[in-house]
Coordinates of C-alpha atoms in Angstrom, one line a residue:
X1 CA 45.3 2.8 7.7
X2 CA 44.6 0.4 10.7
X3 CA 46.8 1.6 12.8
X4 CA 48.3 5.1 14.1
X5 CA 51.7 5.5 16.0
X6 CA 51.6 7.8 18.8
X7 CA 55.2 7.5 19.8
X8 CA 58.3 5.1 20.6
X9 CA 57.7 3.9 16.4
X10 CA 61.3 1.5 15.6
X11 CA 61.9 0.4 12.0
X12 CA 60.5 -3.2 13.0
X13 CA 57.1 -1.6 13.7
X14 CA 57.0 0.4 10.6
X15 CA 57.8 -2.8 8.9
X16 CA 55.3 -5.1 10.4
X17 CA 52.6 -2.2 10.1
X18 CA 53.1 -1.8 6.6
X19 CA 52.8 -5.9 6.0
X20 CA 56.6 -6.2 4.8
X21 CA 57.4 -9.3 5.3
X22 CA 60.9 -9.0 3.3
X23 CA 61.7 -5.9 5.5
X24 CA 60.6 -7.2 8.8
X25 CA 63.2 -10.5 8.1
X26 CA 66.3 -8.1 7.1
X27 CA 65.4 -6.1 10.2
X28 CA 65.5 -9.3 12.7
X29 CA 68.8 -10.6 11.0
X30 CA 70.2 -8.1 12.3
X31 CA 68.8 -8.0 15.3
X32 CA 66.0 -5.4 15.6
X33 CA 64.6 -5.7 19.3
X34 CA 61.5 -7.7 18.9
X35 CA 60.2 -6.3 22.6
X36 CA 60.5 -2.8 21.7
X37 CA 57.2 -1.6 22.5
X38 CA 55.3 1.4 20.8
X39 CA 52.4 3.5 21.3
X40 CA 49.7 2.5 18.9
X41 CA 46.0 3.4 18.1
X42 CA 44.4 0.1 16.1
X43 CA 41.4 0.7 14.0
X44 CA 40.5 4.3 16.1
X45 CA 40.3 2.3 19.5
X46 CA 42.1 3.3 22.5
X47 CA 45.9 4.1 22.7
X48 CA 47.8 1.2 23.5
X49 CA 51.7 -0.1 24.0
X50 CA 52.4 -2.9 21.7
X51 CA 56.0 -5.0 20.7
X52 CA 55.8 -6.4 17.1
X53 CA 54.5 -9.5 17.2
X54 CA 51.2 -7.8 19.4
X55 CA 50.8 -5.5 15.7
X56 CA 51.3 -8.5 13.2
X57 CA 48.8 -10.3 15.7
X58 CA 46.2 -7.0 15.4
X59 CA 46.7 -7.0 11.4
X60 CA 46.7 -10.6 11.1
X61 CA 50.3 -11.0 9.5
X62 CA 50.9 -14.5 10.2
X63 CA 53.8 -14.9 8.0
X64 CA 55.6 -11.7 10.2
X65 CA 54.3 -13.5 13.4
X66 CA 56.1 -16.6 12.6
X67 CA 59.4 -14.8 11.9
X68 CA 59.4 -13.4 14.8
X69 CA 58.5 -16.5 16.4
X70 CA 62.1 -17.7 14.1
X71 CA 64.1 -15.0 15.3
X72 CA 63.2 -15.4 19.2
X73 CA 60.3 -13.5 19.9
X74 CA 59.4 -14.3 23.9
X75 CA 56.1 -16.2 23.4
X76 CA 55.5 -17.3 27.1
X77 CA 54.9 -13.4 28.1
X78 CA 51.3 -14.2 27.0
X79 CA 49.3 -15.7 29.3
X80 CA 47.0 -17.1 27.1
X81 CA 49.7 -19.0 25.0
X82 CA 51.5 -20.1 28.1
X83 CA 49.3 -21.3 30.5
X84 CA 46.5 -24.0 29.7
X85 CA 44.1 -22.2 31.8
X86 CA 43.2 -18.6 30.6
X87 CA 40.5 -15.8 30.1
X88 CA 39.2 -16.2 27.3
X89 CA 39.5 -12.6 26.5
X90 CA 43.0 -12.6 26.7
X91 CA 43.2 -13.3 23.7
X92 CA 43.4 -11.1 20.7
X93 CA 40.2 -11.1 18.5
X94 CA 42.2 -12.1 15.6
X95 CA 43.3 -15.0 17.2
X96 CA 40.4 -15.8 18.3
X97 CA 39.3 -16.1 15.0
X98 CA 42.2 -18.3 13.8
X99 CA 42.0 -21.5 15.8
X100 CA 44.8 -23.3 14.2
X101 CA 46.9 -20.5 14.8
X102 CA 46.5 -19.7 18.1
X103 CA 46.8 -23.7 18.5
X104 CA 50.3 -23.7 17.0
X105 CA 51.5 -20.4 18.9
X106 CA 50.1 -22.2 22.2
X107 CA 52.3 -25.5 21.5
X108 CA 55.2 -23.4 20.0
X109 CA 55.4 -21.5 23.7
X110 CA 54.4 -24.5 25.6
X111 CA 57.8 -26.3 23.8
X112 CA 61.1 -25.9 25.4
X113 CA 63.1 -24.3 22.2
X114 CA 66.2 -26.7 22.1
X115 CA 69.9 -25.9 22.9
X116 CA 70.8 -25.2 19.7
X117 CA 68.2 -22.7 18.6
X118 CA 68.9 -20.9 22.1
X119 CA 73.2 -21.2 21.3
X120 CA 72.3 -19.5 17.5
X121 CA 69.9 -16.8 19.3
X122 CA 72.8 -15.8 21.9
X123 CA 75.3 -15.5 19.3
X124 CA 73.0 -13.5 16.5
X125 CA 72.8 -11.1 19.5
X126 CA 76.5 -11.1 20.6
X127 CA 77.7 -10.9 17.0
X128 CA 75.3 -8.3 16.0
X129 CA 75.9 -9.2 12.1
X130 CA 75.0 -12.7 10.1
X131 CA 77.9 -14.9 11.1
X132 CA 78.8 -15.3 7.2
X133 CA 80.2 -11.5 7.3
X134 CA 81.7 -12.1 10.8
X135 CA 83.6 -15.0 9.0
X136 CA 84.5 -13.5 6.1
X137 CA 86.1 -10.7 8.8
X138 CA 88.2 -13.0 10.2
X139 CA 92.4 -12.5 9.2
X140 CA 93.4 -15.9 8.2
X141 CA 96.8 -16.8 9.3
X142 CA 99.4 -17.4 6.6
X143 CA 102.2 -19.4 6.2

């Protein structure tokens, strides 16, 4: 394994660690908190917190970082995606290694995200279910 939990493990970071992309997309649907951070040992280095998208990031999971890039992940809490002046070593060694990538998280967080994807973000989160089962909840009046 790449990775070792030490503690604060949620279902999104067992998904993500075990590369399940499916999983990872049911669990963000219904809102799994993407900042939830847990206490993780990559590859036998040293102990360190890490949300979701800092794990797909570590086990290259592009496909999982660009859900949760979907599903509202806070991208301008990196430095090196927000700012156009960084340290270089910022930035995750995978990324490092993916140039296009790291270019298209660094526009994606540099973007204002509009209205709408901001309105449909606010109400995933006050709604707590898909929208199709809140509707389908809803007592119809009859006549």
């Amino acid at each position: 394994m790449l990775f070792t939990v030490i503690s604060g493990i949620t279902p999104l970071h067992a998904a993500v660690g075990n590369r399940d992309l499916q999983t990872t997309r049911v669990l963000l649907r219904h809102n799994a908190d993407v900042a939830a951070k847990a206490m993780v040992s990559l590859r036998g280095r040293e102990e360190r917190l890490c949300d979701a998208f800092e794990l797909a990031v570590d086990l290259k999971q592009w496909d999982i970082v660009l859900s949760l890039v979907e599903y509202g992940y806070n991208l301008s809490k990196h430095g090196y995606l927000r700012d156009s002046v960084y340290m270089t070593s910022e930035i995750p060694d995978t990324l490092r290694d993916n140039a296009a990538m790291l270019s298209l998280l660094q526009k994606e967080a540099r973007t204002p995200s509009p209205l709408q994807k901001l309105v449909v973000l606010k109400a995933r989160k006050i709604l707590q279910f898909e929208i199709s089962q809140k509707v389908q909840m809803l007592v119809l009046p009859t006549s």
